[in-house]
Coordinates of C-alpha atoms and ligand atoms in Angstrom, one line a residue:
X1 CA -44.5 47.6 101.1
X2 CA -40.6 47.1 101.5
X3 CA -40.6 44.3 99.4
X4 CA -41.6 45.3 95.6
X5 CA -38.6 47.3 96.3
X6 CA -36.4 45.2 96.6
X7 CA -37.8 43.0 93.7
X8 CA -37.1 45.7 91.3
X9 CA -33.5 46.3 92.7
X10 CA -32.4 42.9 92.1
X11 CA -33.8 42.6 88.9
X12 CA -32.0 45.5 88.1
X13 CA -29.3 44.1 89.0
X14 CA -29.2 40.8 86.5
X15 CA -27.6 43.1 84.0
X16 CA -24.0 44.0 86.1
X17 CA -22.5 42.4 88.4
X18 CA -24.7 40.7 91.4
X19 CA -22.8 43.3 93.7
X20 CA -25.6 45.7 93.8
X21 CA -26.7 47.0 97.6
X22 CA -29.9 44.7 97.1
X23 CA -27.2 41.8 98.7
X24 CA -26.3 43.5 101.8
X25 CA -29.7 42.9 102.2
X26 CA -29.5 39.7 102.0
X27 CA -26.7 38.7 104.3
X28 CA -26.8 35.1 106.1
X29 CA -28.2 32.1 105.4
X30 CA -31.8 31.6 104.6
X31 CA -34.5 28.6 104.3
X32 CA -34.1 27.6 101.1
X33 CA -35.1 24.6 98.5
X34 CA -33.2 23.5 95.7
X35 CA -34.4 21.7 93.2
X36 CA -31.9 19.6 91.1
X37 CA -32.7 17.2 87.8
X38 CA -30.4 14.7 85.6
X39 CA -30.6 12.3 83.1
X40 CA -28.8 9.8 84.6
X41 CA -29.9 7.3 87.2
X42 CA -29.4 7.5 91.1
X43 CA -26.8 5.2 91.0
X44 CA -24.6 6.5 87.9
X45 CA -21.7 7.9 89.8
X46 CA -23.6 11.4 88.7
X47 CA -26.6 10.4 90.8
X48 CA -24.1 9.3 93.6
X49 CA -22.0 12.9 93.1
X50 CA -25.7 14.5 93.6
X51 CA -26.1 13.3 97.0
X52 CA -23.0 14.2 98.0
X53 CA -23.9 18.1 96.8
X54 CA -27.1 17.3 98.7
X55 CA -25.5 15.8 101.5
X56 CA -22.4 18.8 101.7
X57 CA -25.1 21.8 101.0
X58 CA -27.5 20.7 104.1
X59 CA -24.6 20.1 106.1
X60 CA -22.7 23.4 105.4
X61 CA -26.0 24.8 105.9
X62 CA -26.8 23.4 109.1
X63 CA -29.9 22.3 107.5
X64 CA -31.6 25.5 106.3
X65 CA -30.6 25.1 102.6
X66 CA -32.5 22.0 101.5
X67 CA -31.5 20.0 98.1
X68 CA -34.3 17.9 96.5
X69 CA -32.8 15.9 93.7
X70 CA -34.8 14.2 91.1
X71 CA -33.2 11.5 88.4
X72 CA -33.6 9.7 85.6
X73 CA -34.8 13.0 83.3
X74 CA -37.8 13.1 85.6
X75 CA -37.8 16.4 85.4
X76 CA -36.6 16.0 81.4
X77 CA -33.8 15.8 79.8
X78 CA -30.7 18.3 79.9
X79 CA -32.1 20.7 77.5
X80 CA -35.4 21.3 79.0
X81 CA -33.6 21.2 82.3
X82 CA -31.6 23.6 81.4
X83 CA -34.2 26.3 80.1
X84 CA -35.9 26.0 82.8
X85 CA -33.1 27.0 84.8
X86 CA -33.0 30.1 82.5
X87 CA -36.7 30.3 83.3
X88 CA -35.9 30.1 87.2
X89 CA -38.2 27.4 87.6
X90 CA -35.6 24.8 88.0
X91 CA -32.3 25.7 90.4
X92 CA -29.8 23.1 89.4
X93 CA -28.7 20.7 86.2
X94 CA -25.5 19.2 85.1
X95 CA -25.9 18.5 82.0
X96 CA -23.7 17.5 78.9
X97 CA -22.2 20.3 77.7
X98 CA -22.6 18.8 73.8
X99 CA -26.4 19.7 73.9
X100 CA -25.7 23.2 74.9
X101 CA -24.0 24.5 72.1
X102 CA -27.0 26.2 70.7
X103 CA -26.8 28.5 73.3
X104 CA -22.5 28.7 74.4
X105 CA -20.9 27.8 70.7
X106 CA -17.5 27.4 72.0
X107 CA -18.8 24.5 74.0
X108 CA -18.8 22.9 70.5
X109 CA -14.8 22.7 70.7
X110 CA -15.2 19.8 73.5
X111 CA -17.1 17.9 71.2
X112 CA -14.2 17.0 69.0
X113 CA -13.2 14.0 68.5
X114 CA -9.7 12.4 69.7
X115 CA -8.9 16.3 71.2
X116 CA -8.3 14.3 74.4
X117 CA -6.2 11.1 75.2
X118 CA -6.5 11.1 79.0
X119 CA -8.6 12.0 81.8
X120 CA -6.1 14.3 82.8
X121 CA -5.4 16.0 80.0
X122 CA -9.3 16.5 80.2
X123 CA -9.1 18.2 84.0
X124 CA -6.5 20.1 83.0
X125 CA -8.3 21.6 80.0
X126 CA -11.7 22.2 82.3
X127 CA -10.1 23.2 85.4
X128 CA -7.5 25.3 83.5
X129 CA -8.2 28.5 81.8
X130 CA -10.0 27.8 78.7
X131 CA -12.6 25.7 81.0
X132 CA -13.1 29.2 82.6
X133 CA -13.6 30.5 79.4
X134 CA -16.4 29.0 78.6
X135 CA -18.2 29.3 82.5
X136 CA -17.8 32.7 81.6
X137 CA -20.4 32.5 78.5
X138 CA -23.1 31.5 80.8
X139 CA -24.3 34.2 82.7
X140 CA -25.2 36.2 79.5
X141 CA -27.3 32.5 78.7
X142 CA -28.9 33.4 82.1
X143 CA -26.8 30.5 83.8
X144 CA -23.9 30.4 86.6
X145 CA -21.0 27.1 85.8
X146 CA -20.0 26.3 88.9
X147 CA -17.4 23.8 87.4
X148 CA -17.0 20.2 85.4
X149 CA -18.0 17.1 86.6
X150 CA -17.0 14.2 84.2
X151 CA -19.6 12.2 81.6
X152 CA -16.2 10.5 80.1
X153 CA -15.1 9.2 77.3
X154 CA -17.5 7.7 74.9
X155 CA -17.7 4.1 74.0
X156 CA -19.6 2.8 71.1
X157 CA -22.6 -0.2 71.5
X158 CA -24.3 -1.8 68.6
X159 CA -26.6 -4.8 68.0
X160 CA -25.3 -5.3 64.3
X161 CA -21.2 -6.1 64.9
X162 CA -17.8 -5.2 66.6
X163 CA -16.3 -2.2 65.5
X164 CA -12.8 -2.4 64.9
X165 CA -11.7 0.0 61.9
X166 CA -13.3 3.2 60.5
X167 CA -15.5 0.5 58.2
X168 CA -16.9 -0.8 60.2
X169 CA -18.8 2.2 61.2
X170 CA -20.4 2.2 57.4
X171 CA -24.3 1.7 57.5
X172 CA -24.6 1.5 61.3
X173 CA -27.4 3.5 62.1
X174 CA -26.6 5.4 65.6
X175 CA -27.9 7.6 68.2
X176 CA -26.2 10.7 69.1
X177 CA -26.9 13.7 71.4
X178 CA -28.4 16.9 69.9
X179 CA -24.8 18.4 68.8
X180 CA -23.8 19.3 64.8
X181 CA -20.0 18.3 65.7
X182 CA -21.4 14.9 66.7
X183 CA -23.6 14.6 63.7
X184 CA -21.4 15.4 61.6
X185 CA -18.3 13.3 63.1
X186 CA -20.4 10.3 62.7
X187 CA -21.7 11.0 59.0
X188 CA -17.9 11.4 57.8
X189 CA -17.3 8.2 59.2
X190 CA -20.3 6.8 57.1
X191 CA -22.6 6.2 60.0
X192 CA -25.9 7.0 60.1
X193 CA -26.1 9.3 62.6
X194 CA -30.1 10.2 64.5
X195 CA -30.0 12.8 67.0
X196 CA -32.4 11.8 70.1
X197 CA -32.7 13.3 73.6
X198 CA -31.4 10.9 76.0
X199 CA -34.4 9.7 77.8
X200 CA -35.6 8.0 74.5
X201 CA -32.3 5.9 73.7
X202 CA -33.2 2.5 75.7
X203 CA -36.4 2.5 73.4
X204 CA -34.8 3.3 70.2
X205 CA -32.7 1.0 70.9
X206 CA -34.9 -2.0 71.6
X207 CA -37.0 -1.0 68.8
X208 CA -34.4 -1.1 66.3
X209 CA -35.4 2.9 65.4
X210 CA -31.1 2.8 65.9
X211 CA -28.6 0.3 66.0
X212 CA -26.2 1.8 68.2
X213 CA -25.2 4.6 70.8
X214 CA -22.3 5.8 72.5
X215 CA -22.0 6.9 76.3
X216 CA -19.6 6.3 78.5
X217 CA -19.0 3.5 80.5
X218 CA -21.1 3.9 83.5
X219 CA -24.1 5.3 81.6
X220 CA -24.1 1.9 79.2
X221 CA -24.0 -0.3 82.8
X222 CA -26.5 1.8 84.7
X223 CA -29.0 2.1 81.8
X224 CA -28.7 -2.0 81.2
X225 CA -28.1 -0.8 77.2
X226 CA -26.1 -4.7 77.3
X227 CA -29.9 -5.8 77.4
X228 CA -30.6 -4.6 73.7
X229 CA -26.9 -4.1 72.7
X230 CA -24.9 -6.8 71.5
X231 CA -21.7 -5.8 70.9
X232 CA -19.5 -3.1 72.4
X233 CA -16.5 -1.6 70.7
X234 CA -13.8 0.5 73.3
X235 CA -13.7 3.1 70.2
X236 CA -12.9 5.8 73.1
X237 CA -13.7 8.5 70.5
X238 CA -14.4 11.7 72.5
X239 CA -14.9 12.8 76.0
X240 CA -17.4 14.8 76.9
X241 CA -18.0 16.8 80.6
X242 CA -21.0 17.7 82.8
X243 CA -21.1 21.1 83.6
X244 CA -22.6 21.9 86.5
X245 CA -25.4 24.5 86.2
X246 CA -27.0 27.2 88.9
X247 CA -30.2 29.2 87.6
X248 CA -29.0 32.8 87.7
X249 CA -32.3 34.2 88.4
X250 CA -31.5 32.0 91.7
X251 CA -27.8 32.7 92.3
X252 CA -28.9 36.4 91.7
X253 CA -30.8 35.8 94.9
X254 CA -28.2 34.5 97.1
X255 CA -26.2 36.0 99.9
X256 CA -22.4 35.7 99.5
X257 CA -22.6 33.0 102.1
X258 CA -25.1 30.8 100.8
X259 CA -23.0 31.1 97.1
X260 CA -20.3 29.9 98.6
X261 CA -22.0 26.8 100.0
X262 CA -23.0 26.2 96.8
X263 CA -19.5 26.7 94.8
X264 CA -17.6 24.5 97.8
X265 CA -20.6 21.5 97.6
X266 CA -20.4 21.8 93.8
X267 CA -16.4 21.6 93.6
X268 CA -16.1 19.4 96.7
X269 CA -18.9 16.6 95.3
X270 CA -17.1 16.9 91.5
X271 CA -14.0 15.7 93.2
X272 CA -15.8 12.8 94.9
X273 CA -17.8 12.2 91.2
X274 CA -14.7 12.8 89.1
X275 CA -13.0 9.7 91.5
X276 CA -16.1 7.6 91.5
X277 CA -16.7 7.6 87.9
X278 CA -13.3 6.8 86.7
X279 CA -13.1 3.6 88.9
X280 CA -16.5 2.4 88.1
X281 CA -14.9 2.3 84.3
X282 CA -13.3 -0.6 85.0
X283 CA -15.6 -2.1 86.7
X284 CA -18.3 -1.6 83.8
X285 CA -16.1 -3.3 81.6
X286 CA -16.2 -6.9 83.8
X287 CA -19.7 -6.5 85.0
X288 CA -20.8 -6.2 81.1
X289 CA -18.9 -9.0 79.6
X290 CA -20.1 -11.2 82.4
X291 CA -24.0 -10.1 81.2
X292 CA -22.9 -11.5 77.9
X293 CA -21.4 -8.3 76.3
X294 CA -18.9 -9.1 73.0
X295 CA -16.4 -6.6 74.0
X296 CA -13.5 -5.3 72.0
X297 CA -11.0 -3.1 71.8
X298 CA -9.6 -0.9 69.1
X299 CA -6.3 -0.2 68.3
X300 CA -4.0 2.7 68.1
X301 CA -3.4 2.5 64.5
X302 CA -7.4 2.4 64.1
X303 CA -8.0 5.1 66.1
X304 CA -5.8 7.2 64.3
X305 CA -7.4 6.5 61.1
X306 CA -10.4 7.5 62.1
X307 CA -9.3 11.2 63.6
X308 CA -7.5 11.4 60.1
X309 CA -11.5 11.0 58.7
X310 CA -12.9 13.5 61.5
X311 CA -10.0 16.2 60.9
X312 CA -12.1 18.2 58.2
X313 CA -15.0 18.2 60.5
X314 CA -13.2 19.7 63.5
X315 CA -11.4 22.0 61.4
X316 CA -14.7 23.3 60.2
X317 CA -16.0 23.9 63.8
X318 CA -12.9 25.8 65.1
X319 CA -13.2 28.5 62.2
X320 CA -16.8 28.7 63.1
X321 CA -16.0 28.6 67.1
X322 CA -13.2 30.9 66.9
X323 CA -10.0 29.4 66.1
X324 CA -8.0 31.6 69.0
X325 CA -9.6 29.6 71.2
X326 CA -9.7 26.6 70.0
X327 CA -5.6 27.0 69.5
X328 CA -5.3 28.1 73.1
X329 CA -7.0 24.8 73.8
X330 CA -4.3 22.8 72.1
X331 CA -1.4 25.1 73.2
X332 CA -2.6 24.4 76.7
X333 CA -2.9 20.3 75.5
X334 CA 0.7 20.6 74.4
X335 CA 2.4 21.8 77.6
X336 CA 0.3 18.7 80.0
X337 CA 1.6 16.2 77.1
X338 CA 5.2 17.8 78.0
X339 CA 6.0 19.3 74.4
Ligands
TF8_1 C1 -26.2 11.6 76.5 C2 -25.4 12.1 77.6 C3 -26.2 11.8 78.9 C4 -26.1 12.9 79.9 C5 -27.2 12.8 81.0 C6 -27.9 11.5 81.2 O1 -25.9 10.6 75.9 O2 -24.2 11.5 77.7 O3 -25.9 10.6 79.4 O4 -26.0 14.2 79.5 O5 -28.2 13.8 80.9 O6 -27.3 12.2 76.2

């Protein structure tokens, strides 16, 4: 009888703050099961950074909360994932943020290309306060950001040939994820850009429905893309974050205690993905020209060229975003760069 009570309360609740007398009820640590979904493989340093969340929840749980992790977009890819943490069917994604910007906008800013030159340059930006920023526009999206985990920076693949100037990326016809920035990016360049979810880019590619993707590093080794990719260019033309994603109808649910678990596994396992990711990089590189890869690089001078091409495109995006934003962004880039 008790019970539809307390139903109602917390579903009051979902509009304030979760701080509503319904958690006082709620106190301790419960049985739990959490269900968690990517795209990538179990042993992209994503997959690995999953078990360690899995690993540090059951541990800091002494075993009552339970993490059940599924990979390789068996559950589908981030999109669906996420809606169906919205949904509360689904507890836990970290997605790209690049395929969210149909519901968080601002996310949109991350997408541009050249913003970043360095991986910490990109921490400081998602740990810092305009990364909080954007956590912030979840909840009303009916998700809790418990923080970034790192995708990287994208490299290009093609079967057609090495990209080594803007030209070069005339005619190529190549997969990107479901983001206008993207698209957009790679039409000024004169690419033929084809939006695709990421589960169907191994078959596009064999197919020849595409010529080419970009992903970083670890997702080209761990999805074997040197098996239908000829050429890979080190075009390092955007980087791009996981955000890591609670339902809210779930987190709603939670005692204080068990949140915390959750933030701490979250932060403490992004660490240990953040570190894992960035030294598999260099790693990829070997392991792929040894498959056979034609690997090059692209310089400086190039790359610049090619931001010069973009620069209308972001511009356009940080009117629509909200340029305060986008400025505070760059302020913030300015003052890790030292000037
Ligand atoms: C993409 C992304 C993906 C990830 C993950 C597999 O290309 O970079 O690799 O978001 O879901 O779609």
């Amino acid at each position: 009888i008790v019970l539809p009570g307390i139903l109602v309360l917390s579903a009051c609740g979902n509009n304030s703050d979760s701080n509503t007398t319904a958690s006082s009820a709620n106190d301790g640590i419960k049985e739990r099961t959490i269900k968690t979904g990517i795209g990538n493989s179990e042993a992209h340093p994503q997959g690995q950074g999953m078990n360690k969340f899995k690993e540090l929840v059951e541990e800091k749980s002494g075993g009552k909360m339970k993490v059940q992790n599924f990979f390789d977009a068996t559950l589908g890819d981030d999109l669906k994932m996420t809606e169906a943490l919205q949904a509360g069917t689904q507890e836990v994604t970290t997605p790209s943020t690049s395929p969210l910007v149909g519901m968080v906008p601002e996310y949109g800013m991350l997408d541009f290309p050249f913003v970043f030159n360095t991986e910490k340059e990109a921490d400081a930006i998602l740990d810092g306060k305009v990364g909080k920023q954007l956590l912030e526009r979840l909840p009303e999206q009916g998700l809790v950001g418990l923080g970034y985990w790192e995708n990287g920076f994208r490299q290009l693949t093609n079967s057609k040939h090495a990209v080594k100037t803007a030209e070069d990326f005339k005619g190529l016809k190549v997969r990107t994820m479901q983001n206008e920035v993207h698209l957009d990016a790679f039409e000024k360049l004169g690419a033929n850009p084809t939006p695709m979810a990421f589960s169907e880019v191994f078959t596009a590619l064999e197919s020849g429905t595409v010529d080419g993707q970009e992903n970083p590093m670890p997702t080209i080794v761990t999805q074997k893309y040197n098996e239908v990719q000829s050429h890979l260019s080190l075009t390092k033309h955007v980087y791009t974050p996981f955000v890591f994603l609670v339902s809210k109808k779930f987190w709603d649910g939670l005692s204080e205690e068990e949140q915390k678990i959750m933030r701490e596994a979250a932060e403490e396992a992004g660490k240990f993905q953040r570190d894992l990711n960035r030294s598999e990089n260099e790693k990829a590189i070997k392991e792929l020209e040894k498959a056979g890869m034609k690997i090059n690089e692209v310089s400086d001078q190039e790359r610049e060229k090619m931001k010069e091409i973009i620069k209308p495109v972001n511009d356009k995006f940080a009117e629509k975003i909200g340029a305060n934003l986008v400025d505070e962004m760059m302020t913030e880039l300015a003052k890790v760069r030292g000037k």
